Tab-separated table of C-alpha atoms in Angstrom:
chain	number	residue	atom	x	y	z
A	1	MET	CA	-10.921	5.769	-6.512
A	2	ARG	CA	-8.355	8.735	-8.399
A	3	GLU	CA	-7.761	11.884	-7.967
A	4	ILE	CA	-8.254	13.892	-11.486
A	5	ARG	CA	-7.909	17.585	-12.165
A	6	ILE	CA	-10.068	19.470	-14.330
A	7	GLU	CA	-10.048	23.475	-15.526
A	8	ILE	CA	-13.465	24.583	-15.165
A	9	ASN	CA	-13.830	27.937	-16.236
A	10	GLY	CA	-10.116	29.146	-15.420
A	11	SER	CA	-9.772	27.411	-12.301
A	12	ASN	CA	-8.255	24.192	-11.558
A	13	TYR	CA	-10.892	21.873	-9.350
A	14	THR	CA	-8.875	18.366	-8.512
A	15	SER	CA	-11.267	15.735	-6.672
A	16	ARG	CA	-10.574	12.403	-5.270
A	17	ILE	CA	-13.507	10.220	-7.448
A	18	SER	CA	-14.997	7.013	-8.978
A	19	ASP	CA	-14.536	6.253	-12.753
A	20	ASN	CA	-18.321	6.054	-12.846
A	21	LEU	CA	-18.594	9.877	-12.219
A	22	THR	CA	-20.036	12.018	-15.437
A	23	LEU	CA	-18.382	15.607	-16.206
A	24	LEU	CA	-22.063	16.431	-14.998
A	25	ASP	CA	-21.763	14.882	-11.897
A	26	PHE	CA	-18.466	16.842	-10.919
A	27	ILE	CA	-19.413	19.785	-11.894
A	28	ARG	CA	-22.303	20.123	-10.021
A	29	GLU	CA	-21.511	18.288	-7.330
A	30	GLU	CA	-17.259	18.559	-6.509
A	31	ALA	CA	-17.097	22.079	-8.359
A	32	GLY	CA	-20.653	23.144	-6.975
A	33	MET	CA	-21.766	24.965	-10.278
A	34	SER	CA	-25.315	24.059	-10.294
A	35	GLY	CA	-25.784	26.264	-14.151
A	36	THR	CA	-25.315	23.662	-16.098
A	37	LYS	CA	-28.491	21.372	-15.523
A	38	ARG	CA	-29.702	17.446	-16.334
A	39	GLY	CA	-31.912	17.055	-18.349
A	40	CYS	CA	-32.719	13.862	-19.830
A	41	ASP	CA	-29.429	12.170	-18.770
A	42	SER	CA	-28.459	10.441	-21.198
A	43	GLY	CA	-27.479	12.695	-24.593
A	44	HIS	CA	-30.663	13.501	-25.907
A	45	CYS	CA	-31.684	16.653	-24.755
A	46	GLY	CA	-28.943	18.827	-24.895
A	47	SER	CA	-29.615	21.279	-21.607
A	48	CYS	CA	-26.123	20.134	-19.893
A	49	THR	CA	-23.830	21.174	-22.832
A	50	VAL	CA	-20.541	22.817	-21.717
A	51	LEU	CA	-17.328	23.467	-23.501
A	52	LEU	CA	-14.462	20.772	-23.943
A	53	GLU	CA	-11.554	22.458	-25.269
A	54	GLY	CA	-13.822	25.021	-26.909
A	55	ARG	CA	-15.960	22.273	-28.836
A	56	PRO	CA	-19.818	21.719	-27.260
A	57	VAL	CA	-20.261	18.105	-25.519
A	58	TYR	CA	-22.707	16.675	-23.339
A	59	ALA	CA	-21.383	16.881	-19.629
A	60	CYS	CA	-23.883	13.768	-19.327
A	61	ILE	CA	-22.561	11.100	-21.214
A	62	THR	CA	-18.782	12.477	-20.798
A	63	LEU	CA	-17.383	10.551	-18.350
A	64	ALA	CA	-15.067	12.676	-15.543
A	65	ILE	CA	-12.093	11.048	-16.583
A	66	GLN	CA	-12.269	12.161	-20.164
A	67	ALA	CA	-12.412	16.130	-19.332
A	68	GLU	CA	-8.854	15.140	-17.251
A	69	GLY	CA	-6.360	18.116	-17.573
A	70	LYS	CA	-8.680	19.246	-19.397
A	71	LYS	CA	-10.626	22.882	-20.041
A	72	VAL	CA	-14.331	23.048	-19.386
A	73	THR	CA	-16.224	26.041	-20.185
A	74	THR	CA	-19.889	26.055	-17.987
A	75	VAL	CA	-22.433	28.815	-18.993
A	76	GLU	CA	-20.798	30.182	-15.064
A	77	GLY	CA	-17.910	30.806	-17.303
A	78	LEU	CA	-19.741	33.243	-19.836
A	79	GLU	CA	-18.783	36.823	-19.214
A	80	GLY	CA	-19.271	40.093	-19.968
A	81	ASP	CA	-16.850	42.335	-20.674
A	82	ALA	CA	-16.777	44.064	-17.572
A	83	ALA	CA	-17.178	42.840	-13.827
A	84	GLY	CA	-20.009	41.012	-12.880
A	85	GLN	CA	-21.364	42.269	-16.836
A	86	LEU	CA	-23.284	39.469	-18.488
A	87	HIS	CA	-22.012	38.016	-21.753
A	88	TYR	CA	-23.191	39.467	-25.106
A	89	ILE	CA	-25.136	36.131	-25.688
A	90	GLN	CA	-26.797	36.266	-22.756
A	91	GLN	CA	-28.019	40.132	-23.014
A	92	ALA	CA	-29.759	39.258	-26.385
A	93	PHE	CA	-31.394	35.977	-24.490
A	94	ILE	CA	-32.757	38.643	-22.647
A	95	ASP	CA	-34.307	41.176	-25.335
A	96	HIS	CA	-35.629	39.328	-27.729
A	97	TYR	CA	-37.243	36.786	-25.326
A	98	GLY	CA	-34.745	33.753	-26.361
A	99	ILE	CA	-35.974	32.122	-22.416
A	100	GLN	CA	-39.646	31.383	-21.099
A	101	CYS	CA	-38.657	28.702	-18.604
A	102	GLY	CA	-34.790	29.088	-18.773
A	103	PHE	CA	-34.184	25.303	-18.010
A	104	CYS	CA	-32.658	24.583	-21.977
A	105	THR	CA	-31.147	28.112	-21.944
A	106	PRO	CA	-27.346	27.135	-20.422
A	107	GLY	CA	-27.196	24.611	-22.912
A	108	MET	CA	-28.296	27.108	-25.592
A	109	LEU	CA	-25.541	29.599	-24.391
A	110	MET	CA	-23.166	27.148	-24.951
A	111	VAL	CA	-23.357	25.832	-28.299
A	112	ALA	CA	-23.974	29.667	-29.389
A	113	ALA	CA	-21.013	30.506	-27.648
A	114	ALA	CA	-19.234	27.744	-29.672
A	115	LEU	CA	-21.073	28.933	-33.130
A	116	LEU	CA	-20.330	32.154	-32.530
A	117	GLU	CA	-16.032	31.989	-31.753
A	118	GLU	CA	-16.269	29.769	-34.782
A	119	LYS	CA	-18.522	31.663	-37.301
A	120	PRO	CA	-19.039	35.319	-35.881
A	121	LEU	CA	-21.802	36.075	-38.401
A	122	PRO	CA	-23.740	32.887	-38.703
A	123	GLU	CA	-26.786	32.162	-41.227
A	124	THR	CA	-29.893	31.129	-40.014
A	125	GLU	CA	-28.818	27.390	-41.175
A	126	ASP	CA	-26.161	27.868	-39.168
A	127	ILE	CA	-27.669	28.618	-36.394
A	128	LYS	CA	-30.617	25.795	-36.668
A	129	ALA	CA	-28.158	22.929	-36.990
A	130	ALA	CA	-25.943	24.667	-33.987
A	131	ILE	CA	-29.105	24.298	-31.554
A	132	SER	CA	-30.445	20.719	-33.230
A	133	GLY	CA	-28.784	18.605	-30.365
A	134	ASN	CA	-30.631	21.124	-27.661
A	135	LEU	CA	-34.555	20.630	-27.115
A	136	CYS	CA	-36.893	23.602	-25.956
A	137	ARG	CA	-40.060	23.154	-24.816
A	138	CYS	CA	-41.482	26.316	-24.313
A	139	THR	CA	-39.909	28.739	-27.366
A	140	GLY	CA	-40.825	26.851	-30.267
A	141	TYR	CA	-37.209	28.447	-31.130
A	142	THR	CA	-37.743	30.833	-33.182
A	143	ASN	CA	-36.986	33.675	-30.685
A	144	ILE	CA	-33.917	32.010	-29.806
A	145	VAL	CA	-32.368	31.651	-33.042
A	146	HIS	CA	-33.269	35.008	-33.382
A	147	SER	CA	-31.769	35.733	-30.535
A	148	ILE	CA	-28.432	34.129	-31.715
A	149	ARG	CA	-28.523	36.436	-34.751
A	150	MET	CA	-28.946	39.080	-33.355
A	151	ALA	CA	-26.528	38.906	-30.681
A	152	ALA	CA	-23.625	38.767	-33.693
A	153	GLU	CA	-24.921	41.370	-35.635
A	154	ASP	CA	-25.083	43.770	-32.123
A	155	LYS	CA	-21.439	42.660	-31.481
A	156	LEU	CA	-19.991	43.118	-35.045
A	157	LYS	CA	-21.880	47.036	-35.339
A	158	GLN	CA	-19.990	47.072	-31.230
A	159	GLU	CA	-16.540	46.030	-32.695
A	160	GLY	CA	-17.064	47.549	-36.212
A	161	GLY	CA	-17.967	51.127	-33.802
A	162	ASP	CA	-14.842	50.444	-31.558
A	163	GLU	CA	-12.424	50.986	-34.281
B	1	MET	CA	-23.538	8.821	-11.991
B	2	ILE	CA	-23.400	5.263	-13.750
B	3	GLN	CA	-24.971	3.167	-11.205
B	4	HIS	CA	-22.601	0.057	-11.549
B	5	GLU	CA	-19.044	0.688	-11.062
B	6	PHE	CA	-16.083	-0.082	-12.869
B	7	THR	CA	-12.160	0.756	-13.886
B	8	CYS	CA	-10.912	2.678	-16.534
B	9	HIS	CA	-7.379	2.091	-18.187
B	10	SER	CA	-5.569	4.653	-20.114
B	11	PRO	CA	-3.384	3.045	-22.426
B	12	THR	CA	-0.770	4.756	-24.368
B	13	ASP	CA	0.413	1.737	-27.383
B	14	LEU	CA	-1.578	-0.280	-29.100
B	15	ASN	CA	0.508	-4.246	-28.191
B	16	GLN	CA	-0.595	-2.552	-24.077
B	17	ALA	CA	-3.856	-1.478	-25.133
B	18	TYR	CA	-4.767	-4.754	-27.149
B	19	ALA	CA	-3.011	-7.368	-24.308
B	20	TRP	CA	-4.993	-5.479	-21.200
B	21	ALA	CA	-8.288	-6.291	-23.563
B	22	GLU	CA	-7.430	-9.645	-23.765
B	23	ARG	CA	-6.615	-10.530	-20.684
B	24	MET	CA	-9.241	-8.737	-18.468
B	25	LYS	CA	-12.070	-11.349	-18.673
B	26	ASP	CA	-14.907	-8.298	-19.056
B	27	SER	CA	-13.907	-5.293	-20.630
B	28	ILE	CA	-15.019	-2.578	-23.819
B	29	TYR	CA	-13.392	-0.143	-25.489
B	30	LEU	CA	-13.882	3.197	-24.968
B	31	ALA	CA	-13.327	5.672	-27.957
B	32	GLY	CA	-16.141	8.434	-27.626
B	33	GLY	CA	-18.167	6.475	-25.350
B	34	THR	CA	-21.468	8.596	-26.895
B	35	ASP	CA	-23.034	5.267	-27.907
B	36	LEU	CA	-21.328	3.260	-24.651
B	37	VAL	CA	-22.000	5.823	-21.701
B	38	PRO	CA	-26.071	6.215	-22.600
B	39	LEU	CA	-26.256	1.600	-22.609
B	40	MET	CA	-24.201	1.903	-19.907
B	41	LYS	CA	-26.209	4.315	-17.463
B	42	TYR	CA	-29.059	1.835	-18.962
B	43	GLY	CA	-27.917	-0.579	-17.412
B	44	VAL	CA	-27.609	-2.720	-21.054
B	45	LYS	CA	-23.915	-2.572	-20.886
B	46	LYS	CA	-21.908	-3.230	-17.469
B	47	PRO	CA	-18.727	-3.787	-18.595
B	48	GLU	CA	-16.085	-4.453	-15.357
B	49	ASN	CA	-13.645	-2.644	-17.345
B	50	LEU	CA	-12.920	0.715	-19.625
B	51	ILE	CA	-9.882	0.560	-22.061
B	52	ARG	CA	-9.635	4.054	-23.118
B	53	LEU	CA	-7.951	4.621	-27.156
B	54	ASP	CA	-8.036	8.288	-26.500
B	55	HIS	CA	-4.327	8.275	-25.674
B	56	LEU	CA	-3.041	6.266	-28.497
B	57	PRO	CA	-2.142	8.880	-31.206
B	58	GLU	CA	-1.652	6.609	-34.025
B	59	LEU	CA	-5.381	6.144	-34.358
B	60	LYS	CA	-5.539	10.365	-34.670
B	61	ILE	CA	-3.805	10.161	-38.364
B	62	ILE	CA	-4.624	11.387	-41.176
B	63	GLU	CA	-2.502	11.189	-44.546
B	64	LYS	CA	-2.395	10.762	-47.864
B	65	ARG	CA	-0.936	6.995	-48.036
B	66	LYS	CA	-0.542	4.688	-50.984
B	67	GLY	CA	-3.131	5.839	-53.711
B	68	GLY	CA	-5.482	7.264	-51.028
B	69	LEU	CA	-6.573	8.598	-47.813
B	70	TYR	CA	-5.485	7.259	-44.364
B	71	VAL	CA	-7.948	8.601	-41.679
B	72	GLY	CA	-7.765	7.573	-38.286
B	73	ALA	CA	-10.617	5.584	-36.653
B	74	MET	CA	-10.171	7.687	-33.553
B	75	LEU	CA	-10.708	11.091	-35.315
B	76	THR	CA	-14.151	12.995	-33.989
B	77	LEU	CA	-16.430	13.397	-36.863
B	78	TRP	CA	-16.151	17.155	-36.176
B	79	GLU	CA	-12.541	16.792	-36.910
B	80	ILE	CA	-12.843	14.883	-40.165
B	81	GLN	CA	-15.475	17.015	-41.706
B	82	ARG	CA	-13.388	20.097	-41.799
B	83	HIS	CA	-9.913	18.748	-42.667
B	84	PRO	CA	-8.971	19.811	-46.038
B	85	LEU	CA	-7.961	16.972	-47.789
B	86	ILE	CA	-11.975	14.989	-46.875
B	87	LYS	CA	-13.086	18.617	-47.747
B	88	ALA	CA	-11.735	18.156	-51.297
B	89	GLU	CA	-12.195	14.557	-51.678
B	90	PHE	CA	-14.446	12.942	-50.095
B	91	PRO	CA	-17.396	15.155	-49.830
B	92	SER	CA	-19.789	12.097	-48.767
B	93	LEU	CA	-17.734	11.343	-45.608
B	94	ARG	CA	-17.713	15.015	-44.793
B	95	LEU	CA	-21.496	15.297	-45.450
B	96	ALA	CA	-22.043	11.914	-43.420
B	97	CYS	CA	-20.585	12.869	-40.502
B	98	GLN	CA	-21.918	16.443	-40.687
B	99	LYS	CA	-25.406	14.520	-40.849
B	100	VAL	CA	-24.459	12.231	-37.746
B	101	ALA	CA	-26.924	12.854	-34.437
B	102	SER	CA	-25.673	16.980	-33.101
B	103	PRO	CA	-22.981	18.899	-32.601
B	104	GLN	CA	-22.207	17.693	-29.282
B	105	ILE	CA	-22.423	14.002	-30.307
B	106	GLN	CA	-20.149	15.175	-33.491
B	107	SER	CA	-17.152	17.017	-31.368
B	108	GLN	CA	-16.564	13.601	-29.274
B	109	GLY	CA	-17.967	10.987	-31.302
B	110	THR	CA	-14.990	9.077	-33.851
B	111	LEU	CA	-15.079	7.909	-36.969
B	112	GLY	CA	-14.277	4.048	-35.754
B	113	GLY	CA	-16.927	4.465	-33.205
B	114	ASN	CA	-19.615	5.074	-35.639
B	115	LEU	CA	-18.991	2.610	-37.230
B	116	LEU	CA	-18.716	0.054	-34.675
B	117	GLN	CA	-22.177	1.283	-32.498
B	118	ASP	CA	-24.529	-0.503	-31.071
B	119	ARG	CA	-27.294	-1.669	-33.243
B	120	ARG	CA	-30.453	-0.634	-32.085
B	121	CYS	CA	-34.169	-1.927	-30.991
B	122	ILE	CA	-36.824	-0.937	-28.828
B	123	TYR	CA	-37.087	-3.573	-26.613
B	124	TYR	CA	-33.074	-3.495	-26.235
B	125	ASN	CA	-32.537	0.728	-25.536
B	126	GLN	CA	-34.581	0.444	-22.744
B	127	SER	CA	-34.239	0.920	-18.924
B	128	GLU	CA	-33.335	-2.234	-16.863
B	129	GLU	CA	-36.498	-2.054	-14.778
B	130	TRP	CA	-38.355	-1.860	-18.415
B	131	ARG	CA	-36.274	-4.680	-19.378
B	132	SER	CA	-36.847	-7.078	-16.717
B	133	SER	CA	-39.957	-7.598	-17.407
B	134	ILE	CA	-39.387	-9.470	-20.552
B	135	SER	CA	-36.731	-12.263	-21.388
B	136	LEU	CA	-33.208	-11.792	-22.625
B	137	CYS	CA	-32.818	-11.490	-26.184
B	138	TYR	CA	-29.655	-12.144	-28.945
B	139	LYS	CA	-28.067	-9.435	-28.410
B	140	THR	CA	-28.091	-9.767	-24.083
B	141	GLY	CA	-27.734	-13.385	-24.181
B	142	GLY	CA	-30.943	-15.323	-24.835
B	143	THR	CA	-32.263	-16.874	-27.111
B	144	MET	CA	-34.916	-14.898	-29.026
B	145	CYS	CA	-35.824	-12.041	-30.629
B	146	HIS	CA	-38.513	-9.623	-29.536
B	147	GLN	CA	-39.137	-8.243	-32.707
B	148	ALA	CA	-39.409	-11.509	-34.647
B	149	PRO	CA	-39.979	-14.211	-32.190
B	150	ALA	CA	-39.363	-16.647	-35.322
B	151	SER	CA	-36.463	-15.034	-36.563
B	152	ASP	CA	-32.895	-17.193	-35.974
B	153	TYR	CA	-30.686	-14.027	-35.094
B	154	CYS	CA	-31.272	-10.624	-33.402
B	155	LYS	CA	-33.033	-8.265	-35.748
B	156	ALA	CA	-31.756	-4.894	-34.677
B	157	LEU	CA	-31.377	-1.746	-36.888
B	158	TYR	CA	-28.285	-0.708	-37.565
B	159	TYR	CA	-28.156	3.147	-37.662
B	160	SER	CA	-24.458	4.472	-38.740
B	161	ASP	CA	-24.519	7.175	-40.972
B	162	VAL	CA	-19.948	6.417	-41.983
B	163	ALA	CA	-20.531	2.812	-42.568
B	164	PRO	CA	-22.602	2.838	-46.229
B	165	VAL	CA	-20.619	5.510	-47.179
B	166	LEU	CA	-17.011	3.845	-46.440
B	167	TRP	CA	-18.386	0.884	-48.160
B	168	SER	CA	-19.103	3.170	-50.931
B	169	LEU	CA	-15.869	4.533	-51.293
B	170	GLY	CA	-14.112	0.907	-51.452
B	171	ALA	CA	-12.665	1.675	-47.900
B	172	ARG	CA	-10.204	-1.087	-46.380
B	173	ALA	CA	-10.381	-1.078	-42.507
B	174	VAL	CA	-7.115	-1.631	-40.700
B	175	VAL	CA	-7.574	-3.772	-37.426
B	176	PHE	CA	-5.048	-4.547	-34.905
B	177	ASP	CA	-4.519	-7.901	-33.066
B	178	GLY	CA	-1.586	-7.709	-32.277
B	179	ASP	CA	-0.693	-7.454	-35.923
B	180	GLU	CA	-1.906	-5.339	-38.279
B	181	LYS	CA	-4.433	-6.463	-40.897
B	182	TRP	CA	-6.290	-4.742	-44.302
B	183	MET	CA	-9.672	-5.889	-45.079
B	184	PRO	CA	-12.613	-4.574	-46.506
B	185	VAL	CA	-14.709	-2.385	-44.405
B	186	GLU	CA	-18.068	-4.164	-45.608
B	187	GLU	CA	-16.275	-7.519	-44.138
B	188	LEU	CA	-15.690	-5.733	-40.455
B	189	ILE	CA	-19.244	-4.097	-40.746
B	190	GLN	CA	-20.343	-7.762	-41.623
B	191	GLU	CA	-18.553	-9.175	-38.846
B	192	HIS	CA	-19.566	-6.343	-36.717
B	193	VAL	CA	-23.349	-6.551	-37.105
B	194	GLU	CA	-23.032	-10.581	-36.766
B	195	ARG	CA	-21.468	-10.033	-33.385
B	196	ASN	CA	-23.568	-7.095	-32.319
B	197	GLY	CA	-26.464	-9.521	-31.987
B	198	LEU	CA	-24.581	-11.473	-29.918
B	199	VAL	CA	-23.504	-11.143	-26.330
B	200	LYS	CA	-20.016	-11.363	-27.948
B	201	ARG	CA	-17.249	-8.524	-27.624
B	202	GLU	CA	-14.555	-7.383	-29.951
B	203	LYS	CA	-11.125	-7.387	-29.170
B	204	ARG	CA	-9.595	-6.791	-31.919
B	205	ILE	CA	-8.363	-2.577	-32.779
B	206	LEU	CA	-9.658	-0.370	-34.765
B	207	LYS	CA	-7.315	1.476	-36.348
B	208	GLY	CA	-8.472	3.561	-39.140
B	209	PHE	CA	-9.014	3.469	-42.866
B	210	TRP	CA	-7.610	3.256	-46.088
B	211	ILE	CA	-9.885	5.214	-48.798
B	212	PRO	CA	-8.660	4.724	-52.450
B	213	GLN	CA	-8.684	8.075	-54.599
B	214	PRO	CA	-11.844	8.220	-56.475
B	215	PRO	CA	-12.034	7.211	-59.653
B	216	GLU	CA	-11.804	10.226	-62.486
B	217	ARG	CA	-15.700	11.181	-62.806
B	218	ALA	CA	-16.554	9.626	-59.849
B	219	LEU	CA	-19.942	10.727	-59.056
B	220	MET	CA	-20.055	10.751	-54.876
B	221	LYS	CA	-23.110	11.231	-52.572
B	222	PHE	CA	-24.453	10.728	-49.328
B	223	GLU	CA	-28.343	11.507	-48.542
B	224	LYS	CA	-29.643	11.334	-44.754
B	225	LEU	CA	-33.559	10.920	-44.297
B	226	SER	CA	-34.882	11.403	-41.264
B	227	LEU	CA	-37.778	12.959	-38.900
B	228	ARG	CA	-36.572	15.841	-38.062
B	229	GLY	CA	-32.912	17.250	-38.933
B	230	SER	CA	-31.181	16.097	-35.725
B	231	LEU	CA	-31.053	13.791	-32.955
B	232	VAL	CA	-33.173	11.333	-34.529
B	233	PHE	CA	-31.202	8.142	-35.988
B	234	PRO	CA	-31.745	7.448	-39.773
B	235	VAL	CA	-35.251	6.574	-41.563
B	236	MET	CA	-32.882	5.299	-44.005
B	237	ASN	CA	-29.554	6.766	-45.367
B	238	ILE	CA	-27.542	6.671	-49.101
B	239	ALA	CA	-24.466	6.421	-50.451
B	240	PHE	CA	-23.005	6.290	-53.545
B	241	GLN	CA	-19.979	6.089	-55.898
B	242	LEU	CA	-20.011	5.209	-59.053
B	243	SER	CA	-18.035	5.718	-62.327
B	244	PRO	CA	-18.012	4.678	-65.960
B	245	SER	CA	-15.351	2.806	-67.132
B	246	LEU	CA	-13.863	0.491	-69.799
B	247	GLU	CA	-15.092	-2.240	-67.779
B	248	GLY	CA	-18.494	-0.904	-66.972
B	249	ILE	CA	-19.405	0.871	-64.638
B	250	GLN	CA	-17.110	1.037	-61.043
B	251	GLY	CA	-18.251	1.298	-57.534
B	252	SER	CA	-21.333	0.714	-55.501
B	253	LEU	CA	-24.826	1.777	-54.031
B	254	VAL	CA	-25.682	1.431	-50.368
B	255	VAL	CA	-28.030	1.630	-48.044
B	256	GLY	CA	-28.194	2.426	-44.492
B	257	GLY	CA	-31.024	2.091	-41.708
B	258	THR	CA	-33.192	-0.307	-43.229
B	259	ALA	CA	-31.995	-3.586	-41.866
B	260	PRO	CA	-29.881	-5.660	-39.627
B	261	ALA	CA	-26.715	-4.318	-41.702
B	262	PRO	CA	-26.355	-1.846	-44.984
B	263	ILE	CA	-27.740	-3.279	-48.025
B	264	LEU	CA	-25.754	-2.838	-51.308
B	265	LEU	CA	-27.266	-2.591	-54.014
B	266	GLU	CA	-26.069	-4.879	-56.944
B	267	LYS	CA	-28.877	-5.720	-59.010
B	268	THR	CA	-29.890	-1.839	-59.549
B	269	VAL	CA	-26.122	-0.966	-60.802
B	270	LYS	CA	-25.866	-4.396	-62.898
B	271	ARG	CA	-28.773	-3.320	-64.284
B	272	MET	CA	-27.236	0.420	-64.894
B	273	GLU	CA	-24.129	-1.393	-66.473
B	274	LEU	CA	-26.143	-3.680	-69.081
B	275	SER	CA	-28.332	-0.417	-70.351
B	276	LYS	CA	-27.910	0.852	-73.814
B	277	ALA	CA	-28.829	4.370	-72.804
B	278	PHE	CA	-30.166	5.907	-70.113
B	279	THR	CA	-33.823	7.167	-71.643
B	280	PRO	CA	-36.437	7.958	-69.368
B	281	GLU	CA	-38.066	4.591	-69.415
B	282	GLU	CA	-34.762	3.377	-68.471
B	283	ARG	CA	-33.986	5.550	-65.706
B	284	LYS	CA	-37.810	5.152	-64.574
B	285	LYS	CA	-37.156	1.513	-64.858
B	286	THR	CA	-33.782	1.250	-62.651
B	287	GLY	CA	-35.654	3.004	-60.511
B	288	GLU	CA	-38.136	1.073	-59.401
B	289	LEU	CA	-35.810	-2.028	-59.554
B	290	ALA	CA	-33.731	-0.023	-57.138
B	291	LEU	CA	-37.162	0.216	-55.062
B	292	GLU	CA	-37.630	-3.384	-55.348
B	293	GLU	CA	-34.575	-4.604	-54.705
B	294	LEU	CA	-34.355	-2.504	-51.274
B	295	LEU	CA	-37.554	-3.795	-49.962
B	296	GLU	CA	-36.368	-7.308	-50.865
B	297	LYS	CA	-33.885	-7.224	-48.735
B	298	SER	CA	-34.333	-4.606	-46.171
B	299	GLN	CA	-35.815	-6.201	-42.744
B	300	LEU	CA	-38.061	-3.464	-41.191
B	301	VAL	CA	-38.987	-4.047	-37.320
B	302	ARG	CA	-41.021	-1.562	-35.361
B	303	GLU	CA	-38.892	1.539	-34.334
B	304	SER	CA	-40.009	4.338	-31.943
B	305	GLY	CA	-41.724	7.429	-33.656
B	306	ILE	CA	-42.000	6.126	-37.161
B	307	SER	CA	-44.547	3.103	-38.528
B	308	LEU	CA	-43.472	0.870	-40.747
B	309	LYS	CA	-46.033	2.211	-43.618
B	310	VAL	CA	-44.046	5.361	-43.375
B	311	LYS	CA	-40.903	3.400	-43.239
B	312	ARG	CA	-41.669	1.687	-46.393
B	313	ASN	CA	-42.869	5.169	-48.351
B	314	THR	CA	-39.239	6.511	-47.161
B	315	LEU	CA	-37.713	4.223	-49.000
B	316	LYS	CA	-39.414	4.895	-52.247
B	317	HIS	CA	-36.857	8.372	-51.986
B	318	VAL	CA	-34.397	5.525	-53.475
B	319	SER	CA	-35.697	5.719	-56.836
B	320	THR	CA	-35.347	9.209	-57.202
B	321	VAL	CA	-32.225	9.235	-56.217
B	322	VAL	CA	-31.502	6.417	-58.667
B	323	GLU	CA	-33.726	8.513	-61.325
B	324	GLN	CA	-31.272	11.661	-60.739
B	325	LEU	CA	-27.941	9.577	-60.736
B	326	MET	CA	-28.672	8.258	-64.353
B	327	GLU	CA	-29.333	12.099	-65.381
B	328	THR	CA	-26.282	13.435	-64.972
B	329	GLU	CA	-23.688	14.279	-67.353
B	330	VAL	CA	-21.366	11.724	-66.682
B	331	TRP	CA	-23.038	8.590	-68.162
B	332	SER	CA	-22.985	10.466	-71.679
């Protein structure tokens, strides 16, 4: 057992853990955040995707100690501009029917957030590449791709309008 | 959580890492973990000690060195594909890094880890419960291969996307075993795949790769064929760097994902070298030779999600790649 500290969504979480604990276990069991989902639990489905130092990773195949002292962002860390407001990508998923059962959605949101941070107006091929490590059994992906595209366009319009 | 318990160690210099690996009887190096951790979850690998390599800054260097580019083994596939020197000079390596699995794997998976990945087999990459109903194979300490019971070695396939590219680029691997040693990357690959078909473990640390500056007029390419764009391993990948020179054709054409090790298509390149002119007929014949050579050297085994017939049909694409390669103006 060893004590480690991970910064999750801007807050520090310190726990005594064994080395065989994954980052997914740490987030769900130690930090008590259940937004990050356990799907395949072997690095295939993407439902456990979180951002580690800004880059998407599969939390289920990342050891918690590999994230020691680093910054992690989970779906709970996505926030809108005002308190209680959804993040603009979350809102776009609702507005454009990017969700059916919703189990893959936290992972999809996290890869979308990483993509739009790097490329504010991505091409459709960029979006498809970004979500290529995430499986969705309901939507057929079309509305997910569309939602991300619309999130990007709406955000740029909004920022342009604010100037 | 991984079912079995182990201890992680975080050395801060190469000598310490190597000394610990030598001293600890059941230890494995941990690079990005994207290959190793799932195997540990499956109970295929149960090391008592993991020696982390992510605290060794000398494994993350990328710089121009001795007329080429030195790339540290612990750089992630994401970092490599974004690096300006890779973008400018080694597009085939950049593309191979972009084509590995998914963005999540590229964020964490490393160049060295991709090259030293475990070979895969439908009888090996299974849960402990599943495997408990079959006898041990070469890779798990037994004396047989379930894919080919008459085989005297493990036939599991090697799917690395970066290995064929580094081989085609003439890269040299830099390893550390108390001293630094340089070796042709194909030698390291061969040693790795042989060891990986047994239960032997590597104690040397892969520090990085030195890639020589491409010759003038070099043609460089990487192509990956897979059932879907991501997540799955290649049905076949092809990499080449070839250039005309006074001595003939320099460079190599390498195919991966079809055998326990990448395949060098040397007969095909030799035929190109001996051809007087790349006429349409000559291009077609050389393309046919490439397929013949590949089929002769590949060792197809059963894989999940793809039949042997589909796999054989996919290999025909090598003829198209060779014909297109011979059509380029660089040879005229």
